[in-house]
Amino acid sequence: MSDGKIYLRPLGFLYGPQAYAAMEDGLALPLAGGTTAFTSVELIEGAPKKSKAYMFSVPALSEAGDPDLRSRLNLVVQPRSPFAGLDLSRPALMGIVNVTPDSFSDGGLYDETEGAVAHAAELTKDGAAIVDIGGESTRPGSDTVVVDDELARVLPVLQGLKGTSAVISIDTRKAEVAKAAAKAGAKIFNDVSAFTYDPDSLQVAAETGLDVVLMHAQGEPKTMQDNPSYDDVVLEVFDYLEARIETCVAAGIAPSRIAADPGLGFGKTLEHNLALFANVSLFHGLGVPLLIGASRKQFIRGFGQAAEPKAREPGSYAAAIAAASQGAQLFRVHDVAGTRQALGVWRAAVFGSEN
Ligand code: 9MG
């Protein structure tokens, strides 16, 4: 069937008991081995700008023998291993701790060690499985921070978090910061440049044994929102993440240690962000857990005149639900308690029980 690359976008989602019943009858397949099932797919064939799309029901798809299609389908359906030791069968929240004077939402609020440690503890109490500690803002227009300054911001916080029940993630683009963070107990290397910023970061990720989050960005934070441009944002972001995963695997990082993130707001217009949202499920074809970071971002601003980042919380909950309904597993958020409640109610409503 195929004379081009195959992408599969699962659609027609079922949850819980309906999902299990439809799977048993051969009418649906599991999304990333989880409790969500899909009943149809959009099969996209070709390359960005030259692709063609076809709709298939799951029973029709199951009969297709094309090897490229079958291997993409395997990546979509296969269960995901725990990420950084976390079971991904229900949404896992990554609470944001910016130890920075200039982050877009909470810059300056937690830039003292004590405040940052207390904030991380509060997010953990609220239900964060992960706390993401960052000492360099990557908001649009931000400047880079030198390694020593970044270390001076994050290391005391990591020391202060010894004994926490949350998994610690270091949000950095710098190998030296990640290495020091790993020694201080971090388990995840969250790099918004997907190891393209610092030439040593890939090796450090491989050697430290940190699990990694690979995020897509177009351009550098300082200028990335000046004129983002794509022929086909969804397929180009997919291809980029797939290539970065391959690079990591070649460097000795097992796929089970990798999560991927389309990088909402990083070199993207509103249209680009919305196209990525509508296609979250297509990214399961990468074969790794998906992390979505929409919390309080600029693209929510125009929905209800939310100029202040904190006023974007309802939109952030909706964004988390939109991604969770397509099987995303990890959510990077400012308001852990609120997101937990929003996702909890959504899950209970679609599963028909407090599962
Ligand atoms: C550090 N950081 C800011 N926004 C982010 C996002 O959307 N994803 C990830 N992984 N990190 C982010």
GROMACS .gro file of C-alpha atoms and ligand atoms in nm:
model
  367
    1MET     CA    1   0.000   0.000   0.000
    2SER     CA    2   0.263   0.254   0.099
    3ASP     CA    3   0.503   0.444  -0.121
    4GLY     CA    4   0.574   0.707   0.145
    5LYS     CA    5   0.616   0.735   0.520
    6ILE     CA    6   0.315   0.623   0.723
    7TYR     CA    7   0.164   0.822   1.009
    8LEU     CA    8  -0.140   0.700   1.202
    9ARG     CA    9  -0.374   0.932   1.387
   10PRO     CA   10  -0.602   0.728   1.617
   11LEU     CA   11  -0.957   0.863   1.642
   12GLY     CA   12  -1.295   0.760   1.783
   13PHE     CA   13  -1.193   0.711   2.146
   14LEU     CA   14  -1.360   0.488   2.403
   15TYR     CA   15  -1.275   0.468   2.771
   16GLY     CA   16  -1.287   0.204   3.045
   17PRO     CA   17  -1.562  -0.061   3.017
   18GLN     CA   18  -1.668   0.045   2.664
   19ALA     CA   19  -1.306   0.035   2.552
   20TYR     CA   20  -1.255  -0.318   2.690
   21ALA     CA   21  -1.580  -0.444   2.532
   22ALA     CA   22  -1.499  -0.297   2.189
   23MET     CA   23  -1.143  -0.436   2.202
   24GLU     CA   24  -1.275  -0.780   2.287
   25ASP     CA   25  -1.508  -0.765   1.985
   26GLY     CA   26  -1.223  -0.658   1.754
   27LEU     CA   27  -1.378  -0.315   1.699
   28ALA     CA   28  -1.109  -0.113   1.876
   29LEU     CA   29  -0.741  -0.123   1.973
   30PRO     CA   30  -0.564   0.005   2.285
   31LEU     CA   31  -0.395   0.342   2.276
   32ALA     CA   32  -0.042   0.296   2.410
   33GLY     CA   33  -0.157  -0.016   2.591
   34GLY     CA   34  -0.373   0.193   2.822
   35THR     CA   35  -0.735   0.214   2.927
   36THR     CA   36  -0.831   0.424   2.624
   37ALA     CA   37  -0.915   0.255   2.293
   38PHE     CA   38  -0.956   0.388   1.940
   39THR     CA   39  -1.205   0.270   1.682
   40SER     CA   40  -1.070   0.434   1.365
   41VAL     CA   41  -0.756   0.595   1.229
   42GLU     CA   42  -0.659   0.861   0.986
   43LEU     CA   43  -0.377   0.708   0.784
   44ILE     CA   44  -0.148   0.979   0.649
   45GLU     CA   45   0.093   0.876   0.379
   46GLY     CA   46   0.380   1.075   0.233
   47ALA     CA   47   0.588   1.368   0.349
   48PRO     CA   48   0.498   1.714   0.482
   49LYS     CA   49   0.326   1.915   0.204
   50LYS     CA   50   0.284   1.603  -0.013
   51SER     CA   51   0.077   1.383   0.216
   52LYS     CA   52  -0.255   1.211   0.149
   53ALA     CA   53  -0.498   1.106   0.421
   54TYR     CA   54  -0.739   0.810   0.431
   55MET     CA   55  -0.983   0.699   0.702
   56PHE     CA   56  -0.995   0.336   0.817
   57SER     CA   57  -1.202   0.159   1.078
   58VAL     CA   58  -1.002  -0.060   1.318
   59PRO     CA   59  -1.143  -0.386   1.169
   60ALA     CA   60  -1.036  -0.274   0.817
   61LEU     CA   61  -0.698  -0.164   0.948
   62SER     CA   62  -0.642  -0.498   1.120
   63GLU     CA   63  -0.655  -0.670   0.780
   64ALA     CA   64  -0.385  -0.450   0.624
   65GLY     CA   65  -0.059  -0.635   0.568
   66ASP     CA   66   0.170  -0.347   0.475
   67PRO     CA   67   0.484  -0.384   0.695
   68ASP     CA   68   0.534  -0.008   0.749
   69LEU     CA   69   0.174   0.029   0.855
   70ARG     CA   70   0.196  -0.271   1.088
   71SER     CA   71   0.514  -0.145   1.253
   72ARG     CA   72   0.363   0.205   1.304
   73LEU     CA   73   0.047   0.043   1.445
   74ASN     CA   74   0.257  -0.163   1.686
   75LEU     CA   75   0.419   0.154   1.816
   76VAL     CA   76   0.074   0.311   1.868
   77VAL     CA   77  -0.078   0.019   2.058
   78GLN     CA   78   0.209  -0.131   2.258
   79PRO     CA   79   0.203  -0.071   2.637
   80ARG     CA   80   0.445   0.190   2.766
   81SER     CA   81   0.704   0.101   3.032
   82PRO     CA   82   0.699   0.304   3.352
   83PHE     CA   83   0.870   0.641   3.298
   84ALA     CA   84   1.118   0.736   3.572
   85GLY     CA   85   0.956   0.460   3.775
   86LEU     CA   86   0.605   0.605   3.733
   87ASP     CA   87   0.311   0.393   3.624
   88LEU     CA   88   0.146   0.570   3.330
   89SER     CA   89  -0.192   0.398   3.336
   90ARG     CA   90  -0.343   0.722   3.470
   91PRO     CA   91  -0.239   1.086   3.409
   92ALA     CA   92   0.083   1.185   3.589
   93LEU     CA   93   0.134   1.551   3.677
   94MET     CA   94   0.467   1.731   3.660
   95GLY     CA   95   0.451   2.040   3.883
   96ILE     CA   96   0.648   2.345   3.765
   97VAL     CA   97   0.904   2.504   3.999
   98ASN     CA   98   1.075   2.798   3.830
   99VAL     CA   99   1.372   2.917   4.036
  100THR     CA  100   1.399   3.219   3.811
  101PRO     CA  101   1.340   3.593   3.835
  102ASP     CA  102   1.181   3.611   3.488
  103SER     CA  103   0.957   3.312   3.402
  104PHE     CA  104   0.634   3.421   3.231
  105SER     CA  105   0.386   3.309   3.498
  106ASP     CA  106   0.568   3.278   3.830
  107GLY     CA  107   0.900   3.452   3.765
  108GLY     CA  108   1.038   3.601   4.086
  109LEU     CA  109   0.791   3.416   4.310
  110TYR     CA  110   1.012   3.120   4.397
  111ASP     CA  111   1.362   3.245   4.312
  112GLU     CA  112   1.481   3.203   4.671
  113THR     CA  113   1.572   2.849   4.776
  114GLU     CA  114   1.333   2.830   5.069
  115GLY     CA  115   1.034   2.948   4.867
  116ALA     CA  116   1.112   2.708   4.584
  117VAL     CA  117   1.150   2.409   4.819
  118ALA     CA  118   0.825   2.496   4.996
  119HIS     CA  119   0.648   2.535   4.662
  120ALA     CA  120   0.775   2.195   4.542
  121ALA     CA  121   0.654   2.038   4.868
  122GLU     CA  122   0.311   2.195   4.820
  123LEU     CA  123   0.286   2.071   4.461
  124THR     CA  124   0.382   1.724   4.582
  125LYS     CA  125   0.116   1.735   4.852
  126ASP     CA  126  -0.133   1.844   4.584
  127GLY     CA  127  -0.056   1.530   4.382
  128ALA     CA  128   0.244   1.604   4.160
  129ALA     CA  129   0.421   1.279   4.069
  130ILE     CA  130   0.713   1.487   3.937
  131VAL     CA  131   0.850   1.829   4.025
  132ASP     CA  132   1.035   2.004   3.742
  133ILE     CA  133   1.304   2.236   3.877
  134GLY     CA  134   1.431   2.502   3.636
  135GLY     CA  135   1.687   2.780   3.675
  136GLU     CA  136   1.665   2.930   3.327
  137SER     CA  137   1.350   3.077   3.181
  138THR     CA  138   1.279   2.964   2.824
  139ARG     CA  139   0.976   3.189   2.777
  140PRO     CA  140   0.962   3.374   2.443
  141GLY     CA  141   1.214   3.661   2.444
  142SER     CA  142   1.420   3.527   2.737
  143ASP     CA  143   1.799   3.547   2.754
  144THR     CA  144   2.028   3.253   2.827
  145VAL     CA  145   2.174   3.214   3.175
  146VAL     CA  146   2.537   3.115   3.234
  147VAL     CA  147   2.599   2.769   3.384
  148ASP     CA  148   2.727   2.896   3.720
  149ASP     CA  149   2.420   3.112   3.775
  150GLU     CA  150   2.187   2.830   3.678
  151LEU     CA  151   2.368   2.590   3.913
  152ALA     CA  152   2.353   2.844   4.195
  153ARG     CA  153   1.976   2.866   4.151
  154VAL     CA  154   1.885   2.499   4.124
  155LEU     CA  155   2.138   2.305   4.334
  156PRO     CA  156   2.031   2.436   4.677
  157VAL     CA  157   1.671   2.357   4.583
  158LEU     CA  158   1.764   2.002   4.483
  159GLN     CA  159   1.949   1.964   4.816
  160GLY     CA  160   1.641   2.091   4.996
  161LEU     CA  161   1.426   1.831   4.822
  162LYS     CA  162   1.620   1.530   4.957
  163GLY     CA  163   1.369   1.275   5.079
  164THR     CA  164   1.074   1.408   4.878
  165SER     CA  165   0.831   1.147   4.747
  166ALA     CA  166   0.808   1.320   4.406
  167VAL     CA  167   1.038   1.228   4.121
  168ILE     CA  168   1.272   1.520   4.058
  169SER     CA  169   1.316   1.651   3.706
  170ILE     CA  170   1.577   1.905   3.604
  171ASP     CA  171   1.458   2.152   3.341
  172THR     CA  172   1.778   2.254   3.165
  173ARG     CA  173   1.949   2.269   2.827
  174LYS     CA  174   2.295   2.234   2.983
  175ALA     CA  175   2.494   1.914   3.031
  176GLU     CA  176   2.681   2.042   3.337
  177VAL     CA  177   2.357   2.136   3.514
  178ALA     CA  178   2.199   1.799   3.434
  179LYS     CA  179   2.507   1.613   3.560
  180ALA     CA  180   2.512   1.804   3.890
  181ALA     CA  181   2.135   1.758   3.925
  182ALA     CA  182   2.167   1.382   3.872
  183LYS     CA  183   2.425   1.369   4.154
  184ALA     CA  184   2.181   1.564   4.372
  185GLY     CA  185   1.899   1.316   4.311
  186ALA     CA  186   1.725   1.420   3.988
  187LYS     CA  187   1.583   1.133   3.783
  188ILE     CA  188   1.462   1.317   3.470
  189PHE     CA  189   1.646   1.545   3.225
  190ASN     CA  190   1.381   1.773   3.070
  191ASP     CA  191   1.552   1.948   2.779
  192VAL     CA  192   1.343   2.187   2.567
  193SER     CA  193   1.614   2.166   2.300
  194ALA     CA  194   1.603   1.783   2.286
  195PHE     CA  195   1.985   1.778   2.328
  196THR     CA  196   2.054   2.012   2.038
  197TYR     CA  197   2.170   2.309   2.250
  198ASP     CA  198   2.468   2.166   2.438
  199PRO     CA  199   2.694   1.923   2.246
  200ASP     CA  200   2.767   1.730   2.569
  201SER     CA  201   2.407   1.683   2.682
  202LEU     CA  202   2.337   1.359   2.493
  203GLN     CA  203   2.640   1.187   2.644
  204VAL     CA  204   2.553   1.313   2.992
  205ALA     CA  205   2.198   1.182   2.951
  206ALA     CA  206   2.331   0.844   2.843
  207GLU     CA  207   2.591   0.820   3.120
  208THR     CA  208   2.386   0.947   3.414
  209GLY     CA  209   2.100   0.708   3.339
  210LEU     CA  210   1.849   0.993   3.367
  211ASP     CA  211   1.517   0.943   3.193
  212VAL     CA  212   1.472   1.213   2.933
  213VAL     CA  213   1.201   1.442   2.795
  214LEU     CA  214   1.268   1.542   2.435
  215MET     CA  215   1.076   1.854   2.337
  216HIS     CA  216   1.035   2.010   1.995
  217ALA     CA  217   1.119   2.379   1.955
  218GLN     CA  218   1.171   2.585   1.643
  219GLY     CA  219   1.446   2.841   1.707
  220GLU     CA  220   1.588   2.983   2.029
  221PRO     CA  221   1.369   3.121   2.311
  222LYS     CA  222   1.489   3.477   2.243
  223THR     CA  223   1.348   3.488   1.888
  224MET     CA  224   1.133   3.175   1.844
  225GLN     CA  225   0.802   3.363   1.831
  226ASP     CA  226   0.921   3.618   1.572
  227ASN     CA  227   0.801   3.428   1.268
  228PRO     CA  228   0.746   3.056   1.325
  229SER     CA  229   0.685   2.875   0.998
  230TYR     CA  230   0.616   2.516   0.885
  231ASP     CA  231   0.486   2.347   0.570
  232ASP     CA  232   0.304   2.095   0.789
  233VAL     CA  233   0.356   2.156   1.159
  234VAL     CA  234   0.221   1.819   1.275
  235LEU     CA  235   0.430   1.597   1.046
  236GLU     CA  236   0.741   1.812   1.083
  237VAL     CA  237   0.724   1.804   1.464
  238PHE     CA  238   0.664   1.427   1.448
  239ASP     CA  239   0.964   1.374   1.216
  240TYR     CA  240   1.186   1.588   1.438
  241LEU     CA  241   1.092   1.398   1.755
  242GLU     CA  242   1.132   1.063   1.580
  243ALA     CA  243   1.483   1.161   1.466
  244ARG     CA  244   1.577   1.282   1.817
  245ILE     CA  245   1.451   0.952   1.966
  246GLU     CA  246   1.665   0.761   1.715
  247THR     CA  247   1.968   0.972   1.808
  248CYS     CA  248   1.911   0.902   2.178
  249VAL     CA  249   1.869   0.529   2.121
  250ALA     CA  250   2.189   0.522   1.913
  251ALA     CA  251   2.367   0.695   2.204
  252GLY     CA  252   2.258   0.418   2.442
  253ILE     CA  253   1.938   0.564   2.592
  254ALA     CA  254   1.675   0.289   2.591
  255PRO     CA  255   1.334   0.384   2.447
  256SER     CA  256   1.183   0.305   2.789
  257ARG     CA  257   1.378   0.605   2.927
  258ILE     CA  258   1.235   0.852   2.673
  259ALA     CA  259   0.924   1.073   2.668
  260ALA     CA  260   0.837   1.308   2.381
  261ASP     CA  261   0.673   1.650   2.384
  262PRO     CA  262   0.549   1.855   2.083
  263GLY     CA  263   0.657   2.177   2.258
  264LEU     CA  264   0.344   2.392   2.257
  265GLY     CA  265   0.436   2.760   2.234
  266PHE     CA  266   0.798   2.699   2.135
  267GLY     CA  267   0.825   2.857   1.789
  268LYS     CA  268   0.452   2.813   1.715
  269THR     CA  269   0.161   3.038   1.623
  270LEU     CA  270  -0.190   2.986   1.759
  271GLU     CA  271  -0.276   2.782   1.446
  272HIS     CA  272   0.033   2.564   1.492
  273ASN     CA  273  -0.053   2.499   1.859
  274LEU     CA  274  -0.414   2.412   1.776
  275ALA     CA  275  -0.310   2.177   1.493
  276LEU     CA  276  -0.077   1.998   1.735
  277PHE     CA  277  -0.355   1.973   1.993
  278ALA     CA  278  -0.596   1.823   1.743
  279ASN     CA  279  -0.330   1.565   1.653
  280VAL     CA  280  -0.192   1.465   1.994
  281SER     CA  281  -0.293   1.104   1.930
  282LEU     CA  282  -0.075   1.087   1.615
  283PHE     CA  283   0.233   1.126   1.837
  284HIS     CA  284   0.168   0.784   1.997
  285GLY     CA  285   0.324   0.655   1.674
  286LEU     CA  286   0.659   0.757   1.828
  287GLY     CA  287   0.620   0.461   2.064
  288VAL     CA  288   0.703   0.656   2.382
  289PRO     CA  289   0.499   0.836   2.651
  290LEU     CA  290   0.374   1.185   2.560
  291LEU     CA  291   0.422   1.491   2.778
  292ILE     CA  292   0.209   1.800   2.712
  293GLY     CA  293   0.295   2.145   2.850
  294ALA     CA  294   0.009   2.386   2.784
  295SER     CA  295  -0.022   2.539   3.130
  296ARG     CA  296  -0.095   2.915   3.123
  297LYS     CA  297   0.072   2.954   2.784
  298GLN     CA  298   0.020   3.253   2.559
  299PHE     CA  299  -0.202   3.067   2.310
  300ILE     CA  300  -0.473   3.040   2.579
  301ARG     CA  301  -0.472   3.419   2.620
  302GLY     CA  302  -0.719   3.499   2.342
  303PHE     CA  303  -0.985   3.259   2.474
  304GLY     CA  304  -1.167   3.485   2.719
  305GLN     CA  305  -0.925   3.779   2.727
  306ALA     CA  306  -0.686   3.613   2.973
  307ALA     CA  307  -0.398   3.861   2.962
  308GLU     CA  308  -0.265   3.754   3.304
  309PRO     CA  309  -0.109   3.404   3.300
  310LYS     CA  310  -0.300   3.307   3.618
  311ALA     CA  311  -0.629   3.389   3.444
  312ARG     CA  312  -0.547   3.113   3.191
  313GLU     CA  313  -0.602   2.833   3.446
  314PRO     CA  314  -0.950   2.725   3.320
  315GLY     CA  315  -0.808   2.707   2.966
  316SER     CA  316  -0.513   2.510   3.102
  317TYR     CA  317  -0.749   2.254   3.258
  318ALA     CA  318  -0.937   2.224   2.928
  319ALA     CA  319  -0.606   2.176   2.745
  320ALA     CA  320  -0.503   1.898   2.986
  321ILE     CA  321  -0.837   1.724   2.932
  322ALA     CA  322  -0.809   1.761   2.553
  323ALA     CA  323  -0.467   1.593   2.563
  324ALA     CA  324  -0.568   1.326   2.818
  325SER     CA  325  -0.870   1.234   2.606
  326GLN     CA  326  -0.620   1.145   2.329
  327GLY     CA  327  -0.413   0.930   2.565
  328ALA     CA  328  -0.132   1.170   2.664
  329GLN     CA  329   0.025   1.046   2.986
  330LEU     CA  330   0.226   1.333   3.139
  331PHE     CA  331   0.118   1.694   3.202
  332ARG     CA  332   0.350   1.980   3.295
  333VAL     CA  333   0.139   2.224   3.497
  334HIS     CA  334   0.153   2.518   3.739
  335ASP     CA  335  -0.169   2.434   3.929
  336VAL     CA  336  -0.138   2.070   4.030
  337ALA     CA  337  -0.440   2.064   4.263
  338GLY     CA  338  -0.672   2.221   4.004
  339THR     CA  339  -0.548   2.006   3.715
  340ARG     CA  340  -0.576   1.694   3.928
  341GLN     CA  341  -0.937   1.780   4.006
  342ALA     CA  342  -1.019   1.863   3.642
  343LEU     CA  343  -0.864   1.540   3.511
  344GLY     CA  344  -1.015   1.339   3.797
  345VAL     CA  345  -1.369   1.460   3.718
  346TRP     CA  346  -1.317   1.409   3.343
  347ARG     CA  347  -1.193   1.052   3.400
  348ALA     CA  348  -1.473   0.967   3.641
  349ALA     CA  349  -1.729   1.105   3.392
  350VAL     CA  350  -1.600   0.911   3.089
  351PHE     CA  351  -1.520   0.592   3.282
  352GLY     CA  352  -1.851   0.611   3.468
  353SER     CA  353  -1.682   0.551   3.803
  354GLU     CA  354  -1.419   0.688   4.037
  355ASN     CA  355  -1.151   0.465   3.887
  3569MG     C1  356   1.062   2.399   3.052
  3569MG     N1  357   0.939   2.399   2.975
  3569MG     C2  358   0.858   2.505   2.950
  3569MG     N2  359   0.753   2.466   2.874
  3569MG     C3  360   0.768   2.333   2.854
  3569MG     C4  361   0.694   2.236   2.785
  3569MG     O1  362   0.584   2.266   2.718
  3569MG     N3  363   0.738   2.110   2.785
  3569MG     C5  364   0.853   2.076   2.849
  3569MG     N4  365   0.892   1.947   2.844
  3569MG     N5  366   0.928   2.164   2.917
  3569MG     C6  367   0.885   2.290   2.918
   0.00000   0.00000   0.00000
